[in-house]
Amino acid sequence: MIQVGDYCRPASVAEAVTLCAREGAVSFAGGTDLMVKARGRSQFRDKTFVDLGGMSELSFIRDEGETISIGAAVTLTQLLQTAAIKESVPLLWQAASRVANRQVRNRATLAGNIANACPASDCIPALMVLGASVTVTGTEGERTIPVAELFRSCEACLRHDGMQVRTCFFLETVTKKLTLRQGELITSLEISKQSAEQRSVFYKLTENRSSGMAVLNFAMTGSLGADGTVTAFSVCPGGVFPKPRCFPERENPLLGRLPDRALFQSIVQEISDSLAAEKDTLAGYAYKSRVLPEILQDGMAQLFLGIPMEGSEWSI
Amino acid sequence: MQEKTVRFYVNSVETEVTVSVNDRLLDVLRNQLGLTGTKEGCGIGECGACTVILDGKAVNSCLVPAASLDGHEVVTIEGLSEGGTLHPLQDAFARHGAVQCGFCTPGFIMSAKALLDENSHPERTEIQEAIAGNLCRCTGYEQIIDAIEDAAGKAEP
């Protein structure tokens, strides 16, 4: 059993906007986070769940040329079974393939994963380094928000040991963790296709190699020029910061240089230094601060030197 | 408490029930329809004991709102055996010692069925990935994977 006031299922986005504008409306699509939160707590007793799941108007994956547009009701399984996604945005495909398990992926949506805004989300780091944006609609109309501007800083989430859904502090995330207005809902995501030179690595560290929440994860992209020097690099680590961040944040010390582990250390050090600011807030800091630099080094070695990370052979 | 009437197929039988908005598919199956083969292990979508097949996809029935079921199709473990004859998966699980306490078994079999319906001859690694959302405290999984491989081997190519 869960504890909720009411349930409704709009047939269209227009109807959803009307329903979501009402007091106490909580929108969802797959419900794989929401149904867990509603089971244990009573704070949804006066709320109405607005079910966007399976809405045909939101169930599209469109190739727009340089970008791909993904509707908010597209499940992670549908994403994974779409060849265009695996070919054009392999980093997102990799990240989505590591979310939970098949049963969850058959219901969960990319939009929901973003809207839930967990610091340990697997898809969010990929969307950050790929420079994705979301299209949002509400009674005041439609707007587009870059993913990098979608999240609010949340120190409380760092204190949340394990970052499990069932003990999440925030039942509703729209105004607490996101820069959305009450009543707004995500209708689609837009992602730039990875270029031919744009390599990527996604890595997720879990307890016991289980399919649970990430203890640490990261998504990184980079490219090498014809002379073998670095022409681009960006990484978003997950499970560590109060809101998603891409590194390097200022100048990129890798550009124009030949990749080697000593060079990677400049990026790794910047991230470690930033992480040190969370020392008193982040649950598991002692572990994460020691392990994150190691896996980042290994990730960059895989990205630029072709040395596979341990555990990266897991694939669908 | 708000209620909704939903009409949906359960094991190919058209079923109409009035559900509370607080019901999950799991609750309706067990409490209203008497289909207690589907189990609640964790209630949070991590153990897979509640796995059923919804519109052809394996899902955790503990995460599906009952009010959303109108027009959908559910297959539970009870829907696998016909007239007392075990489904090849059930038979393989029994022969391979893949069942000890049996609590996880319906969930595993439904995940396996969903896999074989999509991919009738999976590699062992594909089986492992497909059942990653089903936990077993008894067996150590090897017998379960052997059983699924066996059942897959008996499927039509």
Coordinates of C-alpha atoms in Angstrom, one line a residue:
Chain A
M1 CA 0.0 0.0 0.0
I2 CA 1.0 3.6 -0.5
Q3 CA -0.5 6.7 1.1
V4 CA -1.9 9.2 -1.4
G5 CA -5.0 11.4 -1.6
D6 CA -6.0 10.9 -5.2
Y7 CA -4.8 9.7 -8.6
C8 CA -5.5 10.9 -12.1
R9 CA -4.3 10.2 -15.6
P10 CA -4.5 13.0 -18.1
A11 CA -4.9 12.1 -21.8
S12 CA -2.9 15.0 -23.1
V13 CA -0.2 17.5 -22.1
A14 CA -2.8 20.3 -22.1
E15 CA -4.9 18.4 -19.6
A16 CA -1.8 17.6 -17.6
V17 CA -0.9 21.2 -17.4
T18 CA -4.4 22.0 -16.0
L19 CA -4.2 19.2 -13.5
C20 CA -0.6 20.0 -12.4
A21 CA -1.6 23.6 -11.8
R22 CA -3.9 22.5 -9.0
E23 CA -2.9 22.5 -5.4
G24 CA -1.3 19.3 -4.2
A25 CA -0.6 17.9 -7.7
V26 CA 2.5 15.7 -8.0
S27 CA 3.3 14.6 -11.5
F28 CA 5.2 11.4 -12.4
A29 CA 5.7 9.0 -15.3
G30 CA 7.3 5.7 -14.3
G31 CA 6.8 6.2 -10.6
T32 CA 9.8 4.0 -9.6
D33 CA 11.0 6.6 -7.1
L34 CA 7.7 8.1 -6.2
M35 CA 6.0 4.8 -5.3
V36 CA 8.8 4.1 -2.9
K37 CA 8.6 7.5 -1.2
A38 CA 4.8 7.2 -1.0
R39 CA 5.0 3.8 0.7
G40 CA 6.9 4.8 3.8
R41 CA 5.7 8.3 4.5
S42 CA 2.3 10.0 5.0
Q43 CA 3.2 13.3 3.4
F44 CA 1.3 12.5 0.2
R45 CA -2.0 11.9 1.9
D46 CA -3.3 15.2 0.7
K47 CA -1.7 15.1 -2.7
T48 CA -2.9 14.0 -6.1
F49 CA -0.7 11.9 -8.3
V50 CA -0.9 13.0 -11.9
D51 CA 0.2 10.0 -14.1
L52 CA 2.0 11.0 -17.3
G53 CA 3.2 7.4 -17.9
G54 CA 2.7 6.1 -21.4
M55 CA 1.1 9.3 -22.7
S56 CA 1.5 9.0 -26.4
E57 CA 2.1 12.7 -26.8
L58 CA 5.3 12.3 -24.7
S59 CA 6.4 9.0 -26.0
F60 CA 8.7 10.0 -28.9
I61 CA 12.4 9.8 -29.8
R62 CA 13.1 12.2 -32.6
D63 CA 16.2 12.7 -34.6
E64 CA 16.4 16.4 -35.2
G65 CA 19.7 16.4 -37.2
E66 CA 22.3 17.5 -34.7
T67 CA 20.2 16.8 -31.7
I68 CA 17.9 14.1 -30.4
S69 CA 14.7 14.9 -28.7
I70 CA 13.3 12.4 -26.1
G71 CA 9.8 12.7 -24.8
A72 CA 9.2 12.7 -21.0
A73 CA 7.3 9.4 -21.0
V74 CA 10.0 7.4 -22.8
T75 CA 11.1 4.6 -20.5
L76 CA 14.8 3.8 -20.0
T77 CA 14.2 0.4 -21.7
Q78 CA 12.7 2.1 -24.8
L79 CA 15.7 4.4 -24.8
L80 CA 18.1 1.4 -24.6
Q81 CA 16.3 -0.4 -27.4
T82 CA 16.6 2.5 -29.8
A83 CA 19.5 2.1 -32.1
A84 CA 19.8 5.8 -32.7
I85 CA 20.4 6.4 -29.0
K86 CA 23.2 3.8 -28.8
E87 CA 24.8 5.2 -31.9
S88 CA 24.4 8.9 -31.4
V89 CA 24.6 9.4 -27.6
P90 CA 26.4 6.2 -26.4
L91 CA 27.3 8.0 -23.1
L92 CA 23.7 8.4 -22.2
W93 CA 23.0 4.9 -23.4
Q94 CA 25.7 3.6 -21.1
A95 CA 24.4 5.6 -18.1
A96 CA 20.8 4.5 -18.7
S97 CA 21.9 0.8 -18.9
R98 CA 23.3 1.0 -15.3
V99 CA 20.2 2.4 -13.7
A100 CA 18.8 -0.1 -11.2
N101 CA 17.5 -3.3 -12.9
R102 CA 15.3 -4.3 -15.9
Q103 CA 12.1 -4.2 -13.9
V104 CA 12.8 -0.6 -12.9
R105 CA 14.0 0.4 -16.4
N106 CA 10.9 -1.0 -18.0
R107 CA 8.9 1.7 -16.1
A108 CA 11.4 4.5 -15.2
T109 CA 11.8 7.5 -17.5
L110 CA 14.8 9.8 -18.2
A111 CA 12.7 12.8 -17.4
G112 CA 11.7 11.3 -14.1
N113 CA 15.3 10.5 -13.3
I114 CA 16.2 14.2 -13.9
A115 CA 13.2 15.5 -12.0
N116 CA 14.0 13.3 -8.9
A117 CA 17.3 15.1 -8.9
C118 CA 19.2 12.6 -6.8
P119 CA 23.0 13.4 -6.4
A120 CA 23.6 9.7 -7.2
S121 CA 21.6 9.7 -10.4
D122 CA 23.3 7.9 -13.2
C123 CA 21.7 9.7 -16.1
I124 CA 22.2 13.3 -14.8
P125 CA 26.1 13.2 -15.1
A126 CA 25.8 12.0 -18.7
L127 CA 23.2 14.7 -19.6
M128 CA 25.5 17.3 -17.9
V129 CA 28.6 16.6 -20.0
L130 CA 26.5 16.2 -23.1
G131 CA 25.1 19.7 -22.6
A132 CA 21.5 18.6 -22.7
S133 CA 18.5 20.8 -22.1
V134 CA 14.9 20.1 -21.0
T135 CA 11.7 21.5 -22.3
V136 CA 9.3 22.4 -19.6
T137 CA 5.6 23.5 -19.8
G138 CA 3.2 25.0 -17.4
T139 CA 0.3 27.4 -17.3
E140 CA 2.6 30.2 -18.2
G141 CA 3.8 28.4 -21.3
E142 CA 6.8 26.5 -22.5
R143 CA 10.5 27.2 -21.8
T144 CA 13.8 25.5 -22.3
I145 CA 16.3 25.1 -19.5
P146 CA 19.9 23.8 -19.9
V147 CA 20.4 20.8 -17.6
A148 CA 23.3 22.7 -16.0
E149 CA 20.7 25.4 -14.8
L150 CA 18.0 23.0 -13.7
F151 CA 19.3 22.0 -10.3
R152 CA 19.4 23.8 -6.9
S153 CA 22.2 23.2 -4.5
C154 CA 21.1 20.8 -1.8
E155 CA 23.5 20.3 1.1
A156 CA 21.0 18.0 2.9
C157 CA 21.3 15.5 0.1
L158 CA 25.0 15.1 0.9
R159 CA 24.2 14.2 4.5
H160 CA 21.9 11.5 3.2
D161 CA 24.0 8.3 3.8
G162 CA 23.6 5.9 0.9
M163 CA 21.3 8.3 -1.0
Q164 CA 18.6 5.6 -1.1
V165 CA 15.2 6.4 -2.5
R166 CA 13.4 5.0 0.6
T167 CA 15.1 7.4 2.9
C168 CA 15.2 10.4 0.6
F169 CA 14.5 13.7 2.5
F170 CA 12.5 15.2 -0.3
L171 CA 9.2 13.7 -1.4
E172 CA 8.6 16.5 -3.9
T173 CA 11.6 17.8 -5.8
V174 CA 10.1 20.4 -8.2
T175 CA 10.7 23.5 -6.2
K176 CA 13.1 22.0 -3.6
K177 CA 15.8 20.6 -5.8
L178 CA 14.9 22.0 -9.3
T179 CA 14.6 25.5 -10.6
L180 CA 11.1 24.7 -11.9
R181 CA 8.0 26.5 -10.8
Q182 CA 5.2 24.7 -9.0
G183 CA 2.9 23.1 -11.6
E184 CA 5.6 22.9 -14.3
L185 CA 6.3 19.6 -15.9
I186 CA 9.1 18.3 -18.1
T187 CA 7.8 17.4 -21.6
S188 CA 11.1 16.5 -23.4
L189 CA 14.8 16.5 -23.3
E190 CA 17.1 17.7 -26.1
I191 CA 20.6 16.2 -26.4
S192 CA 23.4 17.0 -28.9
K193 CA 24.6 13.9 -30.7
Q194 CA 28.2 12.9 -29.9
S195 CA 30.6 13.7 -32.7
A196 CA 32.7 11.0 -34.3
E197 CA 35.8 12.2 -32.4
Q198 CA 33.9 12.5 -29.1
R199 CA 34.9 9.6 -26.9
S200 CA 33.0 8.9 -23.7
V201 CA 33.2 6.8 -20.6
F202 CA 30.5 6.1 -18.0
Y203 CA 31.4 4.4 -14.7
K204 CA 29.3 3.4 -11.7
L205 CA 30.5 2.1 -8.4
T206 CA 28.0 0.2 -6.3
E207 CA 28.2 -1.8 -3.1
N208 CA 28.9 -5.5 -3.8
R209 CA 28.7 -4.9 -7.6
S210 CA 25.0 -4.8 -7.0
S211 CA 22.4 -3.0 -9.1
G212 CA 21.7 -0.5 -6.4
M213 CA 22.3 3.3 -6.1
A214 CA 25.7 4.6 -7.1
V215 CA 28.2 5.1 -4.3
L216 CA 30.1 7.1 -6.9
N217 CA 29.7 7.5 -10.6
F218 CA 30.9 9.7 -13.4
A219 CA 30.3 10.5 -17.1
M220 CA 33.2 11.9 -19.1
T221 CA 33.7 12.9 -22.7
G222 CA 36.9 13.9 -24.5
S223 CA 38.6 14.0 -27.9
L224 CA 42.1 13.8 -29.3
G225 CA 43.4 15.7 -32.3
A226 CA 45.3 14.1 -35.2
D227 CA 48.6 14.8 -33.4
G228 CA 47.3 12.8 -30.4
T229 CA 46.9 15.8 -28.1
V230 CA 43.7 16.5 -26.1
T231 CA 41.2 18.8 -27.9
A232 CA 38.4 18.5 -25.4
F233 CA 37.5 17.0 -22.0
S234 CA 34.7 17.2 -19.5
V235 CA 33.7 15.1 -16.6
C236 CA 30.7 15.2 -14.2
P237 CA 31.1 13.1 -11.0
G238 CA 28.1 11.9 -9.2
G239 CA 27.4 11.0 -5.6
V240 CA 29.5 13.8 -4.2
F241 CA 28.3 17.4 -4.9
P242 CA 25.2 19.3 -3.7
K243 CA 24.3 19.9 -7.4
P244 CA 25.8 18.5 -10.6
R245 CA 29.1 20.1 -11.8
C246 CA 31.2 19.6 -14.8
F247 CA 35.0 19.8 -14.5
P248 CA 37.3 21.5 -15.4
E249 CA 35.3 24.5 -14.3
R250 CA 37.7 27.2 -15.5
E251 CA 40.7 26.7 -17.9
N252 CA 41.3 23.2 -19.2
P253 CA 44.9 22.1 -18.4
L254 CA 44.6 19.1 -20.8
L255 CA 44.1 21.1 -24.0
G256 CA 47.0 20.7 -26.5
R257 CA 48.8 18.2 -24.3
L258 CA 49.5 14.6 -24.8
P259 CA 47.5 12.5 -22.5
D260 CA 49.2 10.7 -19.6
R261 CA 48.4 9.9 -16.0
A262 CA 50.5 12.8 -14.7
L263 CA 48.4 15.2 -16.9
F264 CA 45.2 13.7 -15.7
Q265 CA 46.1 14.5 -12.1
S266 CA 45.6 18.2 -12.8
I267 CA 41.9 17.5 -13.3
V268 CA 41.7 15.0 -10.6
Q269 CA 43.3 17.4 -8.1
E270 CA 40.8 20.2 -9.0
I271 CA 37.9 17.8 -8.3
S272 CA 39.5 16.6 -5.0
D273 CA 40.0 20.2 -3.9
S274 CA 36.4 21.0 -4.7
L275 CA 35.3 17.9 -2.9
A276 CA 37.3 18.9 0.2
A277 CA 34.8 21.8 0.6
E278 CA 32.1 19.1 1.3
K279 CA 34.2 17.3 3.9
D280 CA 31.9 18.1 6.8
T281 CA 28.7 17.6 4.9
L282 CA 29.2 14.5 2.7
A283 CA 28.3 11.2 4.3
G284 CA 31.0 8.7 3.4
Y285 CA 33.5 11.5 2.6
A286 CA 36.4 9.5 4.0
Y287 CA 35.7 6.7 1.5
K288 CA 34.6 8.8 -1.4
S289 CA 37.5 11.3 -1.2
R290 CA 39.9 8.4 -1.5
V291 CA 38.2 6.4 -4.1
L292 CA 36.9 9.1 -6.5
P293 CA 40.5 10.2 -7.5
E294 CA 41.4 6.6 -8.3
I295 CA 38.4 5.9 -10.5
L296 CA 38.7 9.3 -12.3
Q297 CA 42.3 8.5 -13.1
D298 CA 41.3 5.1 -14.4
G299 CA 38.4 6.6 -16.3
M300 CA 40.6 9.1 -18.1
A301 CA 43.1 6.2 -18.9
Q302 CA 40.3 4.4 -20.5
L303 CA 39.1 7.5 -22.3
F304 CA 42.4 8.6 -23.7
L305 CA 44.8 5.6 -23.4
G306 CA 42.4 2.8 -24.2
I307 CA 43.0 1.0 -20.9
P308 CA 39.7 -0.6 -19.9
M309 CA 38.5 0.1 -16.3
E310 CA 38.0 -2.9 -14.1
G311 CA 34.3 -3.8 -14.2
S312 CA 33.6 -1.9 -17.4
E313 CA 33.0 -5.2 -19.2
W314 CA 29.5 -5.3 -17.7
S315 CA 27.1 -4.5 -20.6
I316 CA 23.7 -5.3 -21.9
Chain B
M1 CA -10.4 7.1 0.4
Q2 CA -10.6 7.5 -3.3
E3 CA -11.4 4.5 -5.4
K4 CA -11.1 3.8 -9.1
T5 CA -12.6 1.0 -11.2
V6 CA -10.1 -0.6 -13.5
R7 CA -10.6 -3.2 -16.2
F8 CA -7.6 -5.2 -17.3
Y9 CA -6.4 -8.6 -18.3
V10 CA -4.9 -10.9 -15.7
N11 CA -3.5 -14.2 -17.1
S12 CA -5.7 -13.6 -20.2
V13 CA -8.8 -13.2 -18.1
E14 CA -10.6 -9.9 -18.4
T15 CA -11.0 -8.6 -14.9
E16 CA -12.8 -5.6 -13.4
V17 CA -12.0 -4.5 -9.9
T18 CA -12.5 -1.4 -7.8
V19 CA -9.2 -0.4 -6.3
S20 CA -8.1 2.2 -3.8
V21 CA -5.7 4.9 -5.0
N22 CA -3.4 3.5 -2.2
D23 CA -3.3 0.0 -3.8
R24 CA -0.3 -1.2 -5.8
L25 CA -0.7 -3.8 -8.5
L26 CA 0.9 -6.2 -6.0
D27 CA -1.9 -5.5 -3.4
V28 CA -4.6 -6.1 -6.0
L29 CA -3.1 -9.4 -7.2
R30 CA -2.7 -10.8 -3.7
N31 CA -5.6 -9.3 -1.7
Q32 CA -8.4 -8.9 -4.2
L33 CA -7.6 -11.5 -6.8
G34 CA -6.2 -14.2 -4.5
L35 CA -3.1 -14.6 -6.7
T36 CA -0.6 -15.0 -3.9
G37 CA 2.2 -16.5 -6.1
T38 CA 3.5 -12.9 -6.5
K39 CA 5.4 -12.0 -3.3
E40 CA 6.3 -8.8 -1.5
G41 CA 10.0 -9.0 -0.5
C42 CA 11.1 -5.4 -0.1
G43 CA 8.3 -3.3 -1.4
I44 CA 10.8 -0.8 -2.9
G45 CA 11.7 -2.3 -6.2
E46 CA 15.0 -3.8 -5.3
C47 CA 14.4 -7.6 -4.7
G48 CA 12.2 -8.6 -7.6
A49 CA 10.1 -11.0 -5.6
C50 CA 7.0 -9.1 -6.9
T51 CA 8.0 -9.3 -10.6
V52 CA 5.1 -9.8 -13.0
I53 CA 4.8 -9.2 -16.7
L54 CA 2.9 -6.0 -17.6
D55 CA 2.2 -5.4 -21.3
G56 CA 5.0 -7.8 -22.1
K57 CA 7.6 -6.2 -19.8
A58 CA 8.9 -7.5 -16.5
V59 CA 8.1 -5.0 -13.8
N60 CA 8.1 -4.7 -10.0
S61 CA 4.4 -4.9 -9.1
C62 CA 5.1 -3.1 -5.9
L63 CA 5.9 0.0 -7.9
V64 CA 2.8 0.0 -10.2
P65 CA -0.2 2.0 -9.0
A66 CA -3.3 -0.1 -9.3
A67 CA -5.3 2.9 -10.5
S68 CA -3.1 2.9 -13.6
L69 CA -4.1 -0.6 -14.8
D70 CA -7.1 0.2 -16.9
G71 CA -6.6 -1.4 -20.4
H72 CA -3.4 -3.2 -19.6
E73 CA -2.3 -6.9 -19.5
V74 CA -0.7 -8.6 -16.5
V75 CA 0.8 -12.1 -16.4
T76 CA 1.6 -13.6 -13.1
I77 CA 3.3 -16.9 -12.1
E78 CA -0.2 -18.5 -11.9
G79 CA -0.5 -17.8 -15.6
L80 CA 2.4 -20.0 -16.7
S81 CA 1.2 -23.5 -16.1
E82 CA -1.7 -24.7 -18.2
G83 CA -4.0 -27.4 -16.9
G84 CA -1.5 -28.6 -14.4
T85 CA 1.4 -28.9 -16.8
L86 CA 4.4 -27.1 -15.7
H87 CA 5.9 -24.4 -18.0
P88 CA 9.4 -25.4 -19.2
L89 CA 10.9 -22.8 -16.9
Q90 CA 9.1 -24.2 -13.8
D91 CA 10.2 -27.7 -14.8
A92 CA 13.8 -26.6 -15.3
F93 CA 13.9 -24.7 -11.9
A94 CA 12.7 -27.9 -10.1
R95 CA 15.2 -30.2 -11.9
H96 CA 18.2 -27.9 -11.3
G97 CA 17.7 -27.3 -7.6
A98 CA 17.0 -23.7 -8.4
V99 CA 14.3 -23.6 -5.7
Q100 CA 15.2 -23.8 -2.0
C101 CA 12.8 -21.7 0.1
G102 CA 11.0 -20.8 -3.0
F103 CA 10.1 -17.2 -2.0
C104 CA 12.1 -15.6 -4.8
T105 CA 11.1 -18.2 -7.4
P106 CA 8.0 -16.7 -8.9
G107 CA 9.8 -13.4 -9.5
F108 CA 12.8 -15.1 -11.1
I109 CA 10.6 -17.2 -13.4
M110 CA 8.7 -14.1 -14.5
S111 CA 11.9 -12.3 -15.2
A112 CA 13.2 -15.3 -17.1
K113 CA 10.0 -15.6 -19.1
A114 CA 10.1 -12.0 -20.1
L115 CA 13.7 -12.5 -21.2
L116 CA 12.9 -15.6 -23.2
D117 CA 9.9 -14.0 -24.8
E118 CA 12.3 -11.3 -26.2
N119 CA 15.4 -13.4 -26.6
S120 CA 14.8 -17.1 -26.9
H121 CA 18.5 -18.1 -26.8
P122 CA 20.3 -15.8 -24.5
E123 CA 24.0 -15.9 -23.6
R124 CA 24.7 -16.7 -20.0
T125 CA 25.8 -13.1 -19.5
E126 CA 22.5 -11.9 -20.9
I127 CA 20.6 -14.1 -18.4
Q128 CA 22.7 -12.7 -15.6
E129 CA 21.9 -9.2 -16.6
A130 CA 18.2 -9.9 -17.1
I131 CA 17.8 -11.4 -13.6
A132 CA 20.0 -8.8 -11.9
G133 CA 16.9 -7.3 -10.3
N134 CA 15.9 -10.6 -8.6
L135 CA 17.6 -11.4 -5.3
C136 CA 17.9 -14.9 -3.8
R137 CA 19.2 -15.5 -0.3
C138 CA 19.3 -19.3 -0.6
T139 CA 20.8 -20.7 -3.8
G140 CA 23.8 -18.6 -4.9
Y141 CA 22.2 -18.1 -8.3
E142 CA 24.2 -20.6 -10.4
Q143 CA 21.4 -23.2 -10.3
I144 CA 18.9 -20.5 -11.3
I145 CA 21.0 -19.5 -14.3
D146 CA 21.5 -23.1 -15.3
A147 CA 17.7 -23.7 -15.2
I148 CA 17.1 -20.7 -17.4
E149 CA 19.7 -21.8 -19.9
D150 CA 18.2 -25.3 -19.9
A151 CA 14.7 -23.9 -20.5
A152 CA 16.0 -21.7 -23.3
G153 CA 17.8 -24.6 -24.9
K154 CA 14.4 -26.3 -25.2
A155 CA 12.8 -23.4 -26.9
E156 CA 12.2 -23.4 -30.7
P157 CA 15.2 -21.9 -32.5

